[in-house]
PDB file of C-alpha atoms in Angstrom:
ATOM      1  CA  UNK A   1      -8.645 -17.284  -5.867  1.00 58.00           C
ATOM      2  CA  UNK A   2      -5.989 -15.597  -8.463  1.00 75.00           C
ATOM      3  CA  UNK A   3      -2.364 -15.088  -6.681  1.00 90.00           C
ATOM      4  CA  UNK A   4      -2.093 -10.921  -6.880  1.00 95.00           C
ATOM      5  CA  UNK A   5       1.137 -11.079  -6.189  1.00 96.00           C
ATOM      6  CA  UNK A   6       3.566 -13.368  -5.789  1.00 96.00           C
ATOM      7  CA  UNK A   7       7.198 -13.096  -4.537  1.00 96.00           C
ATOM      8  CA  UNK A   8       9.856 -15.606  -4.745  1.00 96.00           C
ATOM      9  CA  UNK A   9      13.165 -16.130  -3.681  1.00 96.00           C
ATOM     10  CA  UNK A  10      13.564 -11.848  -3.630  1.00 96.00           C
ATOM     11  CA  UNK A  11      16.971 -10.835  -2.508  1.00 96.00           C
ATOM     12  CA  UNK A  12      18.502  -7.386  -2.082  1.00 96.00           C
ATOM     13  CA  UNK A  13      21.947  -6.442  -0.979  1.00 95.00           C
ATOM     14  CA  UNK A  14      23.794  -3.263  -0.769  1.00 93.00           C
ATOM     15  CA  UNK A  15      27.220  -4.185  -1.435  1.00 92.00           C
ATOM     16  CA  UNK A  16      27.768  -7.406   0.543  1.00 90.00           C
ATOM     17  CA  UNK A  17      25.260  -6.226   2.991  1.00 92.00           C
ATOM     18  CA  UNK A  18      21.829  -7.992   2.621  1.00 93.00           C
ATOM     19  CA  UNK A  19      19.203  -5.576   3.379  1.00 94.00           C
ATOM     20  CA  UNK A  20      16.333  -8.636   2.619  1.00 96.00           C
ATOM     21  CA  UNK A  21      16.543 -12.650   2.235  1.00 96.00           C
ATOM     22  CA  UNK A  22      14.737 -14.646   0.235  1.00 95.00           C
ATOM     23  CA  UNK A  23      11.500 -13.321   0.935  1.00 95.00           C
ATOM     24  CA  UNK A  24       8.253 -15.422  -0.632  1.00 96.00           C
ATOM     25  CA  UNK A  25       4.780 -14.406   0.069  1.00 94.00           C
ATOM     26  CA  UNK A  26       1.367 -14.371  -1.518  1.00 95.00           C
ATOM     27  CA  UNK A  27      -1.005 -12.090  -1.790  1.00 96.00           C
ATOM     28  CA  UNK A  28      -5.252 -12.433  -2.723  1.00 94.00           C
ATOM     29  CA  UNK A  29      -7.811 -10.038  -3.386  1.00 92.00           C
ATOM     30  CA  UNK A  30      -9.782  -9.588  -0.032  1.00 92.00           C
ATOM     31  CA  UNK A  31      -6.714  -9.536   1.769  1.00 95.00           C
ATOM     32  CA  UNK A  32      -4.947  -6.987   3.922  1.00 95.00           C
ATOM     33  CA  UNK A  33      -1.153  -8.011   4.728  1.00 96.00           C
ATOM     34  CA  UNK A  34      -0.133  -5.713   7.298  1.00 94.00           C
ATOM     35  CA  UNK A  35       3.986  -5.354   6.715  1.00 95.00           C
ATOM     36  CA  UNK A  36       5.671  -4.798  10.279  1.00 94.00           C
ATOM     37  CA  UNK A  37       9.486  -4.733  11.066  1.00 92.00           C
ATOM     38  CA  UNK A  38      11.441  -2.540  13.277  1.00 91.00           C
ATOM     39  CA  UNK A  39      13.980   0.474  11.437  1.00 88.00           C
ATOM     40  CA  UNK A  40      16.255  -1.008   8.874  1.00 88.00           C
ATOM     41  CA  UNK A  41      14.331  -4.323   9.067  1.00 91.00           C
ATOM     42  CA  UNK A  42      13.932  -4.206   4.975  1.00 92.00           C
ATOM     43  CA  UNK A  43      10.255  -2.872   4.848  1.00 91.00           C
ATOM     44  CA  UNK A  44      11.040  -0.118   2.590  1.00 89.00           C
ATOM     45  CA  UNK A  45      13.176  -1.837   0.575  1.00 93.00           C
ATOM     46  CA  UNK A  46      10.772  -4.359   0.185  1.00 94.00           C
ATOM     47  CA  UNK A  47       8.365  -2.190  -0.372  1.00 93.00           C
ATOM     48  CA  UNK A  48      10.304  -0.206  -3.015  1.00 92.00           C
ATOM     49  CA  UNK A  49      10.927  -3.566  -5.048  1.00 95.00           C
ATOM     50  CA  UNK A  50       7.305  -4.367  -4.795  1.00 94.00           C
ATOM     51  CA  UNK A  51       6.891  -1.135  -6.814  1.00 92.00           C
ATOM     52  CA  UNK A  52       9.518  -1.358  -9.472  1.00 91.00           C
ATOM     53  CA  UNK A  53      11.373   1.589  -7.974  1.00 91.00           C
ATOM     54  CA  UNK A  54      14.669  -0.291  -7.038  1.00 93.00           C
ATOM     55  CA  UNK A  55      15.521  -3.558  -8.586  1.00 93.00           C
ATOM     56  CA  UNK A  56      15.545  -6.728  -6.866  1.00 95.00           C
ATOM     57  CA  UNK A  57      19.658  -8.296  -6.604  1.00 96.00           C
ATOM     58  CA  UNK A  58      17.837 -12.164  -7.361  1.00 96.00           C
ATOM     59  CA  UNK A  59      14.613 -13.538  -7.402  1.00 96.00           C
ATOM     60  CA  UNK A  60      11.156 -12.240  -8.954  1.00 96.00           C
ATOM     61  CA  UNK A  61       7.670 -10.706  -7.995  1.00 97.00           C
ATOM     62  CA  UNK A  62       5.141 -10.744 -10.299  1.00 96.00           C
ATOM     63  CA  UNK A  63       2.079  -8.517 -10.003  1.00 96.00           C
ATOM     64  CA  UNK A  64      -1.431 -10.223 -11.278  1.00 94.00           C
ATOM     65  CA  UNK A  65       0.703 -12.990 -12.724  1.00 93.00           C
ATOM     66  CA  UNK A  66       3.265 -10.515 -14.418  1.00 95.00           C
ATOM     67  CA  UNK A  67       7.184 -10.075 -13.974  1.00 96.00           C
ATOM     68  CA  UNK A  68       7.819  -6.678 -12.698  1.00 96.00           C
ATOM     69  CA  UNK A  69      11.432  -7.096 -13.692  1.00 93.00           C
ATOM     70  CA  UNK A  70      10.480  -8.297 -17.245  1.00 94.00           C
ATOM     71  CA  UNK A  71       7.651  -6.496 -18.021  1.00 95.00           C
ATOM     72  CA  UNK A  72       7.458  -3.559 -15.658  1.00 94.00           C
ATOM     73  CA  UNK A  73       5.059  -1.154 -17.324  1.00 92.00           C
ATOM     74  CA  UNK A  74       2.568  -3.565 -17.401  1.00 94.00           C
ATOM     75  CA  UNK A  75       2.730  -5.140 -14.171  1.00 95.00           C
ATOM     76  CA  UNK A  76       3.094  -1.597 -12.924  1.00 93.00           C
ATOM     77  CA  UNK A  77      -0.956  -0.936 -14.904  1.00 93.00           C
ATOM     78  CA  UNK A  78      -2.135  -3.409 -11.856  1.00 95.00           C
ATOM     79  CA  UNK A  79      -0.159  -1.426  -8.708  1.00 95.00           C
ATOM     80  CA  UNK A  80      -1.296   1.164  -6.825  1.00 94.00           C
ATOM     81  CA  UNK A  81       1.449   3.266  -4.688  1.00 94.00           C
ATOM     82  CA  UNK A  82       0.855   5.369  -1.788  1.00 92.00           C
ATOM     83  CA  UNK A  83       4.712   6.141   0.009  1.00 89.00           C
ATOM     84  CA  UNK A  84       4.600   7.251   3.477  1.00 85.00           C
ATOM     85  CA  UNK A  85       4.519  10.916   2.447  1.00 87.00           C
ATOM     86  CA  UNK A  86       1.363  11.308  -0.235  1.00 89.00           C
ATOM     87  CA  UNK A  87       2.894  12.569  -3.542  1.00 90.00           C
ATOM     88  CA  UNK A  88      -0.174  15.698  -3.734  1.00 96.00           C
ATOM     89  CA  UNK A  89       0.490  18.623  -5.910  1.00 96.00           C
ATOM     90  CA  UNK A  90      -0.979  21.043  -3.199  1.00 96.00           C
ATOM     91  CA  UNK A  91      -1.474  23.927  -5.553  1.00 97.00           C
ATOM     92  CA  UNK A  92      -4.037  21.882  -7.729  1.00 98.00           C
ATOM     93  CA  UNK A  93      -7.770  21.591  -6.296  1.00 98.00           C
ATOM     94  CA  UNK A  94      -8.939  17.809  -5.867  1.00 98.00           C
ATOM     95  CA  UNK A  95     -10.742  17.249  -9.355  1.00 97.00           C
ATOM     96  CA  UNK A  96      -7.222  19.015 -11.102  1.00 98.00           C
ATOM     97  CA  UNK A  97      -5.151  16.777  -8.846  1.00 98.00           C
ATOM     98  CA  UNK A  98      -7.079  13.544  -9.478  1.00 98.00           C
ATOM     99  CA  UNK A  99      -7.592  13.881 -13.450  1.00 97.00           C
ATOM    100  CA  UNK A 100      -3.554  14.788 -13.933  1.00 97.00           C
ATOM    101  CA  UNK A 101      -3.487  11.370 -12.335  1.00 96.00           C
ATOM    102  CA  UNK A 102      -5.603   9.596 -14.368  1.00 96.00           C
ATOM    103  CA  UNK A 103      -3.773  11.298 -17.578  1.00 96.00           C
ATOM    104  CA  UNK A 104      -0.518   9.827 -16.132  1.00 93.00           C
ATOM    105  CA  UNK A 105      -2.143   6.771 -15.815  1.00 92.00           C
ATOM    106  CA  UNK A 106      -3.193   6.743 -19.367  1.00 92.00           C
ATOM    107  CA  UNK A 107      -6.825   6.352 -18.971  1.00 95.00           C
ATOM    108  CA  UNK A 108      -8.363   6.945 -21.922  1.00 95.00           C
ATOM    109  CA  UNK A 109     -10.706  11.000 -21.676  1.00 95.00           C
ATOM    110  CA  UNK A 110     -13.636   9.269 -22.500  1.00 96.00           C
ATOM    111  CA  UNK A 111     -13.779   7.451 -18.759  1.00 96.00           C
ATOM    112  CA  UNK A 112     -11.380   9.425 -17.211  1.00 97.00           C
ATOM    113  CA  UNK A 113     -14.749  12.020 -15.421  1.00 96.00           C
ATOM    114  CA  UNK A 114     -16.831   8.909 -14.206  1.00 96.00           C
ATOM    115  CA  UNK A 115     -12.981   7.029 -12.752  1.00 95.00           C
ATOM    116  CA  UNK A 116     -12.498  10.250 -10.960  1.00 97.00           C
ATOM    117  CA  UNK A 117     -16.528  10.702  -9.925  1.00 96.00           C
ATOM    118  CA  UNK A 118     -16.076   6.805  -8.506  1.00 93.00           C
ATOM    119  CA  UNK A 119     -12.988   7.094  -6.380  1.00 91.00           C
ATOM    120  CA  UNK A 120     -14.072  10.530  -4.973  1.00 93.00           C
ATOM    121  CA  UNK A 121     -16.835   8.441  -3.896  1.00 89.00           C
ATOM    122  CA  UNK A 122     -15.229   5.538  -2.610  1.00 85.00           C
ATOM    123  CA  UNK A 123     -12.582   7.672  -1.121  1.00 88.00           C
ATOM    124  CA  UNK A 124     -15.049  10.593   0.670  1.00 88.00           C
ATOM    125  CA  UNK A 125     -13.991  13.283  -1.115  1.00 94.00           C
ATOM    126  CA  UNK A 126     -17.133  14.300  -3.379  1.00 94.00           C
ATOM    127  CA  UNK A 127     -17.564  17.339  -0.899  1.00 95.00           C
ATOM    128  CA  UNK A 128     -14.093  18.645  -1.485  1.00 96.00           C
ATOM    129  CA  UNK A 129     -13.880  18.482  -5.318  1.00 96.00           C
ATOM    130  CA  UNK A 130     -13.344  21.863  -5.695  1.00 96.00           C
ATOM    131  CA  UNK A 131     -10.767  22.426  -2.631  1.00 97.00           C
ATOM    132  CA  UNK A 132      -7.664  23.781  -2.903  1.00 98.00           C
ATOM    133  CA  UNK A 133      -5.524  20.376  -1.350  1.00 97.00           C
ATOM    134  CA  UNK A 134      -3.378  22.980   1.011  1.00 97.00           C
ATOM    135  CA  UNK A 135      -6.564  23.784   2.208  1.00 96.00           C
ATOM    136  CA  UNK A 136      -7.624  20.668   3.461  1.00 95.00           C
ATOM    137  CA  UNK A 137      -6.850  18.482   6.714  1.00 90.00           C
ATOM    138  CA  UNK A 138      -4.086  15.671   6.890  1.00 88.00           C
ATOM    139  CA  UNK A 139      -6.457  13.368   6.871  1.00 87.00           C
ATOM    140  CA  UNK A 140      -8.506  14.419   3.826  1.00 91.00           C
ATOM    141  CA  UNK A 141      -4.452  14.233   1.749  1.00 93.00           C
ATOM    142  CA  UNK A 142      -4.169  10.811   3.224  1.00 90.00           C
ATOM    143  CA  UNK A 143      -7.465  10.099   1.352  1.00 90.00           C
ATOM    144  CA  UNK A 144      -6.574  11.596  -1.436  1.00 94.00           C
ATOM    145  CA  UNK A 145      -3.317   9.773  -1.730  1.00 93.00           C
ATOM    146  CA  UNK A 146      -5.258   6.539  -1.556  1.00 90.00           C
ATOM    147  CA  UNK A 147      -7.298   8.047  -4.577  1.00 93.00           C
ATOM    148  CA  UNK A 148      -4.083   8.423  -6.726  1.00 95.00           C
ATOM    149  CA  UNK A 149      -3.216   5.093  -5.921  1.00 92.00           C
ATOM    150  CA  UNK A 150      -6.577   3.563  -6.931  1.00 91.00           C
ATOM    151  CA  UNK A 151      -7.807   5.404  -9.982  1.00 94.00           C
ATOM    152  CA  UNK A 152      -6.905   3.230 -12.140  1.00 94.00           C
ATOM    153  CA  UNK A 153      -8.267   0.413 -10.621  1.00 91.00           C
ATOM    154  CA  UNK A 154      -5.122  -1.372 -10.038  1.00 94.00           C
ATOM    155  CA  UNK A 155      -5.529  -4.824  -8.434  1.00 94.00           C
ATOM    156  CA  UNK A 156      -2.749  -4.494  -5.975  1.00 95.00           C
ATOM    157  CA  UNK A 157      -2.436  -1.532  -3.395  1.00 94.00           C
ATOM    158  CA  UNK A 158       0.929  -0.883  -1.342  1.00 95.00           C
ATOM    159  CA  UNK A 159       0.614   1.458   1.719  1.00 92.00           C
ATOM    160  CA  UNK A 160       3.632   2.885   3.310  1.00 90.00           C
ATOM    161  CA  UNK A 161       2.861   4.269   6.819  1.00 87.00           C
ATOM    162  CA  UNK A 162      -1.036   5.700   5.543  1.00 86.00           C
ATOM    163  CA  UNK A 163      -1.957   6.448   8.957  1.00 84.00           C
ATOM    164  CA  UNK A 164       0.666   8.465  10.103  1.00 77.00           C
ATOM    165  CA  UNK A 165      -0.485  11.575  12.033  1.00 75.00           C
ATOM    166  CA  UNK A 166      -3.526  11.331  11.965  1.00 79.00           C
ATOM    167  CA  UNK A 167      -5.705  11.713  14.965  1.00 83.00           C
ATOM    168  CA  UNK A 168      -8.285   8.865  16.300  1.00 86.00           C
ATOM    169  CA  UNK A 169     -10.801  10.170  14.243  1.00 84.00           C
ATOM    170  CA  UNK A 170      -9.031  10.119  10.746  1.00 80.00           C
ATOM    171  CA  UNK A 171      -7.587   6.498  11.572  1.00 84.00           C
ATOM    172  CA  UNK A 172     -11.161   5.190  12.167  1.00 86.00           C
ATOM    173  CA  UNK A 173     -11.992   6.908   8.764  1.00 84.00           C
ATOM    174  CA  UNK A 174      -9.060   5.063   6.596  1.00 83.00           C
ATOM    175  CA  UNK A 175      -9.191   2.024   8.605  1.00 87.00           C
ATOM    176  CA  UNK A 176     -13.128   1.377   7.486  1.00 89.00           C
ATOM    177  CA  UNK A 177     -11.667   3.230   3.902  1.00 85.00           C
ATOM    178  CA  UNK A 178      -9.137   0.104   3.249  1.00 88.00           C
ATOM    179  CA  UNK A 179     -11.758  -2.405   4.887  1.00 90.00           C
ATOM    180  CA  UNK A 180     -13.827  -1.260   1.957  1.00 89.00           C
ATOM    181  CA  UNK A 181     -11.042  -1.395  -0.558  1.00 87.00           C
ATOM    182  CA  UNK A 182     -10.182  -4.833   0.265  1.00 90.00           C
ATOM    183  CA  UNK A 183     -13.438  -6.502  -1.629  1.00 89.00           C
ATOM    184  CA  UNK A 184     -12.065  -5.283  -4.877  1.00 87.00           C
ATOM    185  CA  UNK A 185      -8.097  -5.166  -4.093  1.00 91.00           C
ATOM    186  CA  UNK A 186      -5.043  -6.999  -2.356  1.00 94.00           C
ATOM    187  CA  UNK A 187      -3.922  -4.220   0.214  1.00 95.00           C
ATOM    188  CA  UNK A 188       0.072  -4.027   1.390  1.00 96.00           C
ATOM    189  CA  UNK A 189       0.424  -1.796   4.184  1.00 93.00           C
ATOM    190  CA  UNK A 190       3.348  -0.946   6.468  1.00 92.00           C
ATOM    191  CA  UNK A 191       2.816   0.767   9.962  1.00 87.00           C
ATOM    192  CA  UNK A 192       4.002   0.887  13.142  1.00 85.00           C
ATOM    193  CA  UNK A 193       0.634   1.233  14.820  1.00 84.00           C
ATOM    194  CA  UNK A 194       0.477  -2.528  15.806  1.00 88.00           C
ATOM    195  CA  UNK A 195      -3.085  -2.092  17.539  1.00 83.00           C
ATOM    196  CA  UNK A 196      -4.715  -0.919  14.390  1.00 83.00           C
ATOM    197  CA  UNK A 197      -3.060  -3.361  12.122  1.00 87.00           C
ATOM    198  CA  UNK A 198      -4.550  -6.127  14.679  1.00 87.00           C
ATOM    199  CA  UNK A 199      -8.009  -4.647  14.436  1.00 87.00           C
ATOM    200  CA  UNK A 200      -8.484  -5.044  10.606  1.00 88.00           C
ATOM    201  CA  UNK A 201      -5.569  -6.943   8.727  1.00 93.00           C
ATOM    202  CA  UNK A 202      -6.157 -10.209   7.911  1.00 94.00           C
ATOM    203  CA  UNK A 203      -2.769 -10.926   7.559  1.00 95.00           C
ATOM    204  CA  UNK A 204       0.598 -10.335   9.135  1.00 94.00           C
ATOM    205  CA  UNK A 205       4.047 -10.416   8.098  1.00 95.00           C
ATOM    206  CA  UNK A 206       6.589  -9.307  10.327  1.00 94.00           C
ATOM    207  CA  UNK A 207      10.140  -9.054   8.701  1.00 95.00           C
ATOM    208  CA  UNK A 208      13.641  -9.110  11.039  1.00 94.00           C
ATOM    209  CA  UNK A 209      16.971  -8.002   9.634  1.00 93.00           C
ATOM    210  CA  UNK A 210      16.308  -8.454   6.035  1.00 93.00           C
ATOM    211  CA  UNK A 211      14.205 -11.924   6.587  1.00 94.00           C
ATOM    212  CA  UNK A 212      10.472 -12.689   7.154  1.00 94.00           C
ATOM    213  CA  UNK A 213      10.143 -14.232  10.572  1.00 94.00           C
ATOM    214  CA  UNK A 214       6.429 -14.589  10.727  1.00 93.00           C
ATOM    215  CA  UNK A 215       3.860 -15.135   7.988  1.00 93.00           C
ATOM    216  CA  UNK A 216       0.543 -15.922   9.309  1.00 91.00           C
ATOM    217  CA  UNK A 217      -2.901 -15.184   9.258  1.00 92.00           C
ATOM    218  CA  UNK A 218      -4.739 -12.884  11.819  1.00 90.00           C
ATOM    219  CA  UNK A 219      -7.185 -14.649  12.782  1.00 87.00           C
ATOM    220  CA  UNK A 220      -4.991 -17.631  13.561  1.00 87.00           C
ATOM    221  CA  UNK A 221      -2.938 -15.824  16.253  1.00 80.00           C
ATOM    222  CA  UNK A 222      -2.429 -16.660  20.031  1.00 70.00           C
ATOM    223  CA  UNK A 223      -4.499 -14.424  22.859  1.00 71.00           C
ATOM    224  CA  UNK A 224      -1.485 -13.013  23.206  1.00 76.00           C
ATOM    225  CA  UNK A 225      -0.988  -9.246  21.395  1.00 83.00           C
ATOM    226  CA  UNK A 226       0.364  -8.856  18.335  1.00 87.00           C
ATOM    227  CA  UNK A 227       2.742  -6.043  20.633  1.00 87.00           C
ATOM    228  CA  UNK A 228       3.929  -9.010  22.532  1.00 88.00           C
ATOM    229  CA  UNK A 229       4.666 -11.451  19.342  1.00 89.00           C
ATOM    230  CA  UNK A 230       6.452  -8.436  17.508  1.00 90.00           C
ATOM    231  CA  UNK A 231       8.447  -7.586  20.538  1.00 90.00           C
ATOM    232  CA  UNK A 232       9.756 -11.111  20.964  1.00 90.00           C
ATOM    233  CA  UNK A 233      10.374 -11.696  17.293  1.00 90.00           C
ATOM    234  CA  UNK A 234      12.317  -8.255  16.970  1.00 89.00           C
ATOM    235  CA  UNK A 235      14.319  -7.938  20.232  1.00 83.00           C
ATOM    236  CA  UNK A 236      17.492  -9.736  19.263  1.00 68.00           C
TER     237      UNK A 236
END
């Protein structure tokens, strides 16, 4: 199966402090990595270099076998981006919101009303087309951040924090949502809600002042909790 993305040797310091160490992972379609680390562990900065928004200090990630640093408009075509707050213009109704997206994405006009009448679908927003997005629940902008991220049918998806605040309900609703996305994409997620990242990753990576401590897949893990591995790796 094609290597989605592929990170090696990534370093990033902040004057002489190193904020992450030679990271190198992989990434497949059908899989969900779920990204844990404590506060100032380096998952945002990761995360931020896996999106071309800050530049790696050495190494190189390349996004469906293309160098972000090299050639980042076009690796940047195959990445989807949802940051922990969704980016929504909340002014714009869902169809206005999602087709300014698709413009900024550059897909052509000719495609751009059946791209936007697919992810409404995939996303469960069809009944809100017309909605103002203030008007809607946190969970429905959660959703539609995933849209924004997907519309383009990139081939990667990163996820910072997408379940944050929502209630039981909405979590079930994103959780199937991503299970779903994950036959078509490589997923990237980083939360701190350990239980739900055990119920439907398929892959964990838990990163530890600035290094990756544990790379393994889910399935593959002790009876103990994924609580009780993260707690020992993190507590020193």
């Amino acid at each position: 199966m094609a290597c989605l993305v592929d990170v090696n040797n990534l370093h990033r310091f902040y004057g002489r402090d190193c904020a992450v160490k030679d990271l190198n992972f992989r990434l497949k379609k059908g899989q969900i990595v779920g990204f844990l680390g404590v506060n100032g562990a380096g998952k945002t900065t990761t995360l931020q270099m896996l999106c071309g928004n800050l530049a790696p200090s050495s190494g190189s990630i390349k996004i469906n076998g293309i160098d972000l640093v090299k050639n980042p408009i076009e690796a940047k075509h195959h990445l989807g981006y949802l940051p922990e707050t969704p980016p929504l213009y909340k002014n714009l109704t869902v169809d206005e919101f999602l087709e300014y997206c698709a413009q900024l994405h550059r897909i052509p006009n000719a495609f751009i009303a059946q791209e936007i009448h697919t992810v409404k679908k995939h996303c469960g927003l069809t009944t809100v087309s017309k909605r103002l997005i203030s008007q809607l629940s946190k969970g429905y902008q959660q959703r539609i951040g995933i849209a924004q991220a997907i519309i383009h049918q990139p081939a990667v998806i990163v996820l910072d924090e997408p379940m944050v605040g929502l209630d039981p309900l909405q979590i079930k609703e994103i959780r199937q949502l991503l299970v779903d996305l994950s036959q078509y994409h490589g997923i990237i997620l980083s939360s701190h809600l350990l239980s739900e990242v055990q119920t439907f990753c398929t892959d964990i990576q838990i990163i530890h002042q600035g290094e990756l401590v544990l790379q393994q897949a889910m399935n593959t893990l002790t009876t103990q909790s994924l609580e009780d591995i993260f707690l020992s790796l993190t507590s020193s």
